[in-house]
Amino acid sequence: MTLYGVGLGPGQSDLVTLRGQRALQSADVVYSPGRLSRSVALEHVPAARLGDLDFPMTRDEDELRSAWKAAAAEIAPTARDGDAAFVTLGDPNVYSTFGHLRRTMAAFHPEIDLEVVPGVSAVTAFATALGVEITAGSTIALREADGGASPTGPDRLVLFKVTDAPATHEGLVAAGYDVTYGRRLFMEQGETVVTTDPTDIDERDYYTLAYAERPEARVEQATDAFLEAADEDGAVTDGGAVSAASRHSPAGHADGGDAARQERSEGALCGDRGERRW
């Protein structure tokens, strides 16, 4: 049958996609490679249908290959006779352990179908958590920064595995970047921290990322002109078409024409073709 690689998202159980939830609920067994992914999966499936897999904490490639071969051998009978799921935080194809399982299954159990269910990745979730907008025309690179590394490149960087923030910060600042850090973003396990001060997160934590941007990198956007045209109250009057009196009138407009025109414009931007809705 099928083995599903299911991305659970960054760690909050309600950020699992509907498709991911359906795959988990339909699987005969849901296999988890670690404590954090298991805790998220438990919000969607009963503990009786969870299978735990053990992997050694080592960089020895022979040990790792042996562990993945054993994991594939454990999963294969379930996936051959029914459906199985393997869960991972984030997205299964972005900095994920699922790639090892996919290659091992293809090598030793090629008769089993594999399907990947994408998940919300920190690659995109960081922007919301840190209040960052990656605008059209931007160039951004993804790098690892384990052990105090300070990789550089284009004007914008997303750094993962920032385990020594002070050391990484020193190198990035020297290269001309402004840096914001996020730890355990959208995760239910542990404390979420967003800061520009690396000493706030000087203890090692694998689930720490950084967004680095050179100050001159911002790309001018067409709608910036709206903010530049705002008056002292922060209101944009569309070149003066809406008077101050109309803005502050009890009905919200003077004769209704300007306000109606503005509503039609806003509706058109939202896909409203102008038909009446009652």
PDB file of N, CA and C in Angstrom, residues 80-133:
ATOM      1  N   ARG A  80       3.201  -2.359   3.621  1.00  0.00           N
ATOM      2  CA  ARG A  80       2.936  -3.340   2.557  1.00  0.00           C
ATOM      3  C   ARG A  80       1.498  -3.863   2.648  1.00  0.00           C
ATOM      4  N   ASP A  81       1.009  -4.029   3.855  1.00  0.00           N
ATOM      5  CA  ASP A  81      -0.322  -4.596   4.045  1.00  0.00           C
ATOM      6  C   ASP A  81      -1.409  -3.539   4.202  1.00  0.00           C
ATOM      7  N   GLY A  82      -1.026  -2.303   4.500  1.00  0.00           N
ATOM      8  CA  GLY A  82      -1.998  -1.232   4.711  1.00  0.00           C
ATOM      9  C   GLY A  82      -1.352   0.121   4.446  1.00  0.00           C
ATOM     10  N   ASP A  83      -1.620   1.069   5.325  1.00  0.00           N
ATOM     11  CA  ASP A  83      -1.021   2.396   5.198  1.00  0.00           C
ATOM     12  C   ASP A  83      -0.258   2.722   6.472  1.00  0.00           C
ATOM     13  N   ALA A  84       0.911   3.342   6.281  1.00  0.00           N
ATOM     14  CA  ALA A  84       1.722   3.795   7.397  1.00  0.00           C
ATOM     15  C   ALA A  84       2.074   5.260   7.179  1.00  0.00           C
ATOM     16  N   ALA A  85       2.372   5.945   8.266  1.00  0.00           N
ATOM     17  CA  ALA A  85       2.797   7.342   8.176  1.00  0.00           C
ATOM     18  C   ALA A  85       4.068   7.524   8.990  1.00  0.00           C
ATOM     19  N   PHE A  86       4.949   8.345   8.471  1.00  0.00           N
ATOM     20  CA  PHE A  86       6.158   8.736   9.190  1.00  0.00           C
ATOM     21  C   PHE A  86       6.090  10.248   9.353  1.00  0.00           C
ATOM     22  N   VAL A  87       6.143  10.730  10.593  1.00  0.00           N
ATOM     23  CA  VAL A  87       5.950  12.157  10.845  1.00  0.00           C
ATOM     24  C   VAL A  87       7.280  12.843  11.118  1.00  0.00           C
ATOM     25  N   THR A  88       7.314  14.101  10.732  1.00  0.00           N
ATOM     26  CA  THR A  88       8.497  14.912  10.986  1.00  0.00           C
ATOM     27  C   THR A  88       8.067  16.352  11.171  1.00  0.00           C
ATOM     28  N   LEU A  89       8.760  17.076  12.028  1.00  0.00           N
ATOM     29  CA  LEU A  89       8.470  18.494  12.172  1.00  0.00           C
ATOM     30  C   LEU A  89       8.786  19.224  10.866  1.00  0.00           C
ATOM     31  N   GLY A  90       8.089  20.323  10.636  1.00  0.00           N
ATOM     32  CA  GLY A  90       8.323  21.100   9.422  1.00  0.00           C
ATOM     33  C   GLY A  90       7.774  20.406   8.196  1.00  0.00           C
ATOM     34  N   ASP A  91       8.556  20.429   7.123  1.00  0.00           N
ATOM     35  CA  ASP A  91       8.181  19.797   5.855  1.00  0.00           C
ATOM     36  C   ASP A  91       9.085  18.584   5.628  1.00  0.00           C
ATOM     37  N   PRO A  92       8.543  17.474   5.126  1.00  0.00           N
ATOM     38  CA  PRO A  92       9.352  16.260   4.966  1.00  0.00           C
ATOM     39  C   PRO A  92      10.548  16.410   4.034  1.00  0.00           C
ATOM     40  N   ASN A  93      10.531  17.394   3.153  1.00  0.00           N
ATOM     41  CA  ASN A  93      11.631  17.532   2.197  1.00  0.00           C
ATOM     42  C   ASN A  93      12.530  18.731   2.471  1.00  0.00           C
ATOM     43  N   VAL A  94      12.391  19.349   3.648  1.00  0.00           N
ATOM     44  CA  VAL A  94      13.225  20.509   3.984  1.00  0.00           C
ATOM     45  C   VAL A  94      13.917  20.243   5.326  1.00  0.00           C
ATOM     46  N   TYR A  95      15.214  20.011   5.289  1.00  0.00           N
ATOM     47  CA  TYR A  95      15.989  19.763   6.511  1.00  0.00           C
ATOM     48  C   TYR A  95      15.308  18.717   7.385  1.00  0.00           C
ATOM     49  N   SER A  96      14.980  17.591   6.784  1.00  0.00           N
ATOM     50  CA  SER A  96      14.167  16.598   7.473  1.00  0.00           C
ATOM     51  C   SER A  96      14.835  15.227   7.452  1.00  0.00           C
ATOM     52  N   THR A  97      14.489  14.421   8.454  1.00  0.00           N
ATOM     53  CA  THR A  97      14.973  13.044   8.496  1.00  0.00           C
ATOM     54  C   THR A  97      14.270  12.149   7.484  1.00  0.00           C
ATOM     55  N   PHE A  98      13.154  12.606   6.930  1.00  0.00           N
ATOM     56  CA  PHE A  98      12.383  11.745   6.040  1.00  0.00           C
ATOM     57  C   PHE A  98      13.171  11.363   4.793  1.00  0.00           C
ATOM     58  N   GLY A  99      14.049  12.208   4.329  1.00  0.00           N
ATOM     59  CA  GLY A  99      14.837  11.882   3.133  1.00  0.00           C
ATOM     60  C   GLY A  99      15.631  10.602   3.301  1.00  0.00           C
ATOM     61  N   HIS A 100      16.171  10.362   4.510  1.00  0.00           N
ATOM     62  CA  HIS A 100      16.907   9.117   4.765  1.00  0.00           C
ATOM     63  C   HIS A 100      15.981   7.908   4.648  1.00  0.00           C
ATOM     64  N   LEU A 101      14.772   8.043   5.209  1.00  0.00           N
ATOM     65  CA  LEU A 101      13.831   6.920   5.136  1.00  0.00           C
ATOM     66  C   LEU A 101      13.384   6.685   3.700  1.00  0.00           C
ATOM     67  N   ARG A 102      13.124   7.742   2.962  1.00  0.00           N
ATOM     68  CA  ARG A 102      12.675   7.601   1.574  1.00  0.00           C
ATOM     69  C   ARG A 102      13.722   6.855   0.741  1.00  0.00           C
ATOM     70  N   ARG A 103      14.980   7.211   0.892  1.00  0.00           N
ATOM     71  CA  ARG A 103      16.039   6.533   0.124  1.00  0.00           C
ATOM     72  C   ARG A 103      16.196   5.082   0.561  1.00  0.00           C
ATOM     73  N   THR A 104      16.087   4.834   1.863  1.00  0.00           N
ATOM     74  CA  THR A 104      16.245   3.466   2.361  1.00  0.00           C
ATOM     75  C   THR A 104      15.090   2.581   1.902  1.00  0.00           C
ATOM     76  N   MET A 105      13.877   3.120   1.939  1.00  0.00           N
ATOM     77  CA  MET A 105      12.724   2.348   1.464  1.00  0.00           C
ATOM     78  C   MET A 105      12.852   2.043  -0.018  1.00  0.00           C
ATOM     79  N   ALA A 106      13.293   3.029  -0.791  1.00  0.00           N
ATOM     80  CA  ALA A 106      13.434   2.819  -2.235  1.00  0.00           C
ATOM     81  C   ALA A 106      14.468   1.746  -2.546  1.00  0.00           C
ATOM     82  N   ALA A 107      15.508   1.656  -1.702  1.00  0.00           N
ATOM     83  CA  ALA A 107      16.572   0.684  -1.944  1.00  0.00           C
ATOM     84  C   ALA A 107      16.178  -0.729  -1.529  1.00  0.00           C
ATOM     85  N   PHE A 108      15.498  -0.855  -0.381  1.00  0.00           N
ATOM     86  CA  PHE A 108      15.242  -2.188   0.175  1.00  0.00           C
ATOM     87  C   PHE A 108      13.781  -2.637   0.075  1.00  0.00           C
ATOM     88  N   HIS A 109      12.867  -1.704  -0.126  1.00  0.00           N
ATOM     89  CA  HIS A 109      11.445  -2.055  -0.204  1.00  0.00           C
ATOM     90  C   HIS A 109      10.785  -1.266  -1.333  1.00  0.00           C
ATOM     91  N   PRO A 110      11.248  -1.454  -2.558  1.00  0.00           N
ATOM     92  CA  PRO A 110      10.771  -0.628  -3.678  1.00  0.00           C
ATOM     93  C   PRO A 110       9.311  -0.875  -4.047  1.00  0.00           C
ATOM     94  N   GLU A 111       8.725  -1.956  -3.547  1.00  0.00           N
ATOM     95  CA  GLU A 111       7.330  -2.257  -3.883  1.00  0.00           C
ATOM     96  C   GLU A 111       6.346  -1.351  -3.143  1.00  0.00           C
ATOM     97  N   ILE A 112       6.812  -0.629  -2.154  1.00  0.00           N
ATOM     98  CA  ILE A 112       5.927   0.211  -1.335  1.00  0.00           C
ATOM     99  C   ILE A 112       5.840   1.613  -1.936  1.00  0.00           C
ATOM    100  N   ASP A 113       4.623   2.078  -2.115  1.00  0.00           N
ATOM    101  CA  ASP A 113       4.408   3.432  -2.625  1.00  0.00           C
ATOM    102  C   ASP A 113       4.676   4.459  -1.532  1.00  0.00           C
ATOM    103  N   LEU A 114       5.260   5.578  -1.935  1.00  0.00           N
ATOM    104  CA  LEU A 114       5.519   6.664  -1.009  1.00  0.00           C
ATOM    105  C   LEU A 114       4.789   7.921  -1.459  1.00  0.00           C
ATOM    106  N   GLU A 115       4.224   8.621  -0.512  1.00  0.00           N
ATOM    107  CA  GLU A 115       3.563   9.891  -0.798  1.00  0.00           C
ATOM    108  C   GLU A 115       3.960  10.908   0.265  1.00  0.00           C
ATOM    109  N   VAL A 116       4.339  12.091  -0.168  1.00  0.00           N
ATOM    110  CA  VAL A 116       4.758  13.138   0.756  1.00  0.00           C
ATOM    111  C   VAL A 116       3.623  14.135   0.944  1.00  0.00           C
ATOM    112  N   VAL A 117       3.310  14.432   2.200  1.00  0.00           N
ATOM    113  CA  VAL A 117       2.312  15.441   2.535  1.00  0.00           C
ATOM    114  C   VAL A 117       3.061  16.653   3.093  1.00  0.00           C
ATOM    115  N   PRO A 118       3.076  17.758   2.380  1.00  0.00           N
ATOM    116  CA  PRO A 118       3.881  18.899   2.823  1.00  0.00           C
ATOM    117  C   PRO A 118       3.375  19.489   4.130  1.00  0.00           C
ATOM    118  N   GLY A 119       4.285  20.133   4.836  1.00  0.00           N
ATOM    119  CA  GLY A 119       3.925  20.785   6.084  1.00  0.00           C
ATOM    120  C   GLY A 119       4.417  22.218   6.103  1.00  0.00           C
ATOM    121  N   VAL A 120       3.901  23.000   7.024  1.00  0.00           N
ATOM    122  CA  VAL A 120       4.368  24.371   7.209  1.00  0.00           C
ATOM    123  C   VAL A 120       5.815  24.313   7.694  1.00  0.00           C
ATOM    124  N   SER A 121       6.692  24.960   6.978  1.00  0.00           N
ATOM    125  CA  SER A 121       8.110  24.915   7.316  1.00  0.00           C
ATOM    126  C   SER A 121       8.554  26.207   7.973  1.00  0.00           C
ATOM    127  N   ALA A 122       9.571  26.105   8.816  1.00  0.00           N
ATOM    128  CA  ALA A 122      10.164  27.310   9.399  1.00  0.00           C
ATOM    129  C   ALA A 122      10.732  28.223   8.330  1.00  0.00           C
ATOM    130  N   VAL A 123      10.988  27.681   7.141  1.00  0.00           N
ATOM    131  CA  VAL A 123      11.470  28.503   6.026  1.00  0.00           C
ATOM    132  C   VAL A 123      10.494  29.626   5.723  1.00  0.00           C
ATOM    133  N   THR A 124       9.202  29.373   5.912  1.00  0.00           N
ATOM    134  CA  THR A 124       8.195  30.409   5.687  1.00  0.00           C
ATOM    135  C   THR A 124       7.607  30.938   6.983  1.00  0.00           C
ATOM    136  N   ALA A 125       7.451  30.074   7.986  1.00  0.00           N
ATOM    137  CA  ALA A 125       6.814  30.499   9.226  1.00  0.00           C
ATOM    138  C   ALA A 125       7.623  31.555   9.959  1.00  0.00           C
ATOM    139  N   PHE A 126       8.941  31.571   9.774  1.00  0.00           N
ATOM    140  CA  PHE A 126       9.773  32.543  10.483  1.00  0.00           C
ATOM    141  C   PHE A 126       9.349  33.964  10.171  1.00  0.00           C
ATOM    142  N   ALA A 127       8.924  34.214   8.930  1.00  0.00           N
ATOM    143  CA  ALA A 127       8.600  35.579   8.523  1.00  0.00           C
ATOM    144  C   ALA A 127       7.438  36.123   9.346  1.00  0.00           C
ATOM    145  N   THR A 128       6.415  35.303   9.549  1.00  0.00           N
ATOM    146  CA  THR A 128       5.286  35.719  10.365  1.00  0.00           C
ATOM    147  C   THR A 128       5.694  35.887  11.820  1.00  0.00           C
ATOM    148  N   ALA A 129       6.452  34.944  12.344  1.00  0.00           N
ATOM    149  CA  ALA A 129       6.839  34.986  13.751  1.00  0.00           C
ATOM    150  C   ALA A 129       7.728  36.187  14.070  1.00  0.00           C
ATOM    151  N   LEU A 130       8.593  36.563  13.122  1.00  0.00           N
ATOM    152  CA  LEU A 130       9.530  37.660  13.355  1.00  0.00           C
ATOM    153  C   LEU A 130       9.023  38.991  12.826  1.00  0.00           C
ATOM    154  N   GLY A 131       7.833  38.992  12.200  1.00  0.00           N
ATOM    155  CA  GLY A 131       7.297  40.226  11.653  1.00  0.00           C
ATOM    156  C   GLY A 131       8.074  40.722  10.453  1.00  0.00           C
ATOM    157  N   VAL A 132       8.564  39.790   9.644  1.00  0.00           N
ATOM    158  CA  VAL A 132       9.376  40.115   8.475  1.00  0.00           C
ATOM    159  C   VAL A 132       8.552  39.917   7.214  1.00  0.00           C
ATOM    160  N   GLU A 133       8.665  40.839   6.275  1.00  0.00           N
ATOM    161  CA  GLU A 133       8.024  40.684   4.970  1.00  0.00           C
ATOM    162  C   GLU A 133       9.099  40.469   3.905  1.00  0.00           C
TER     163      GLU A 133
END
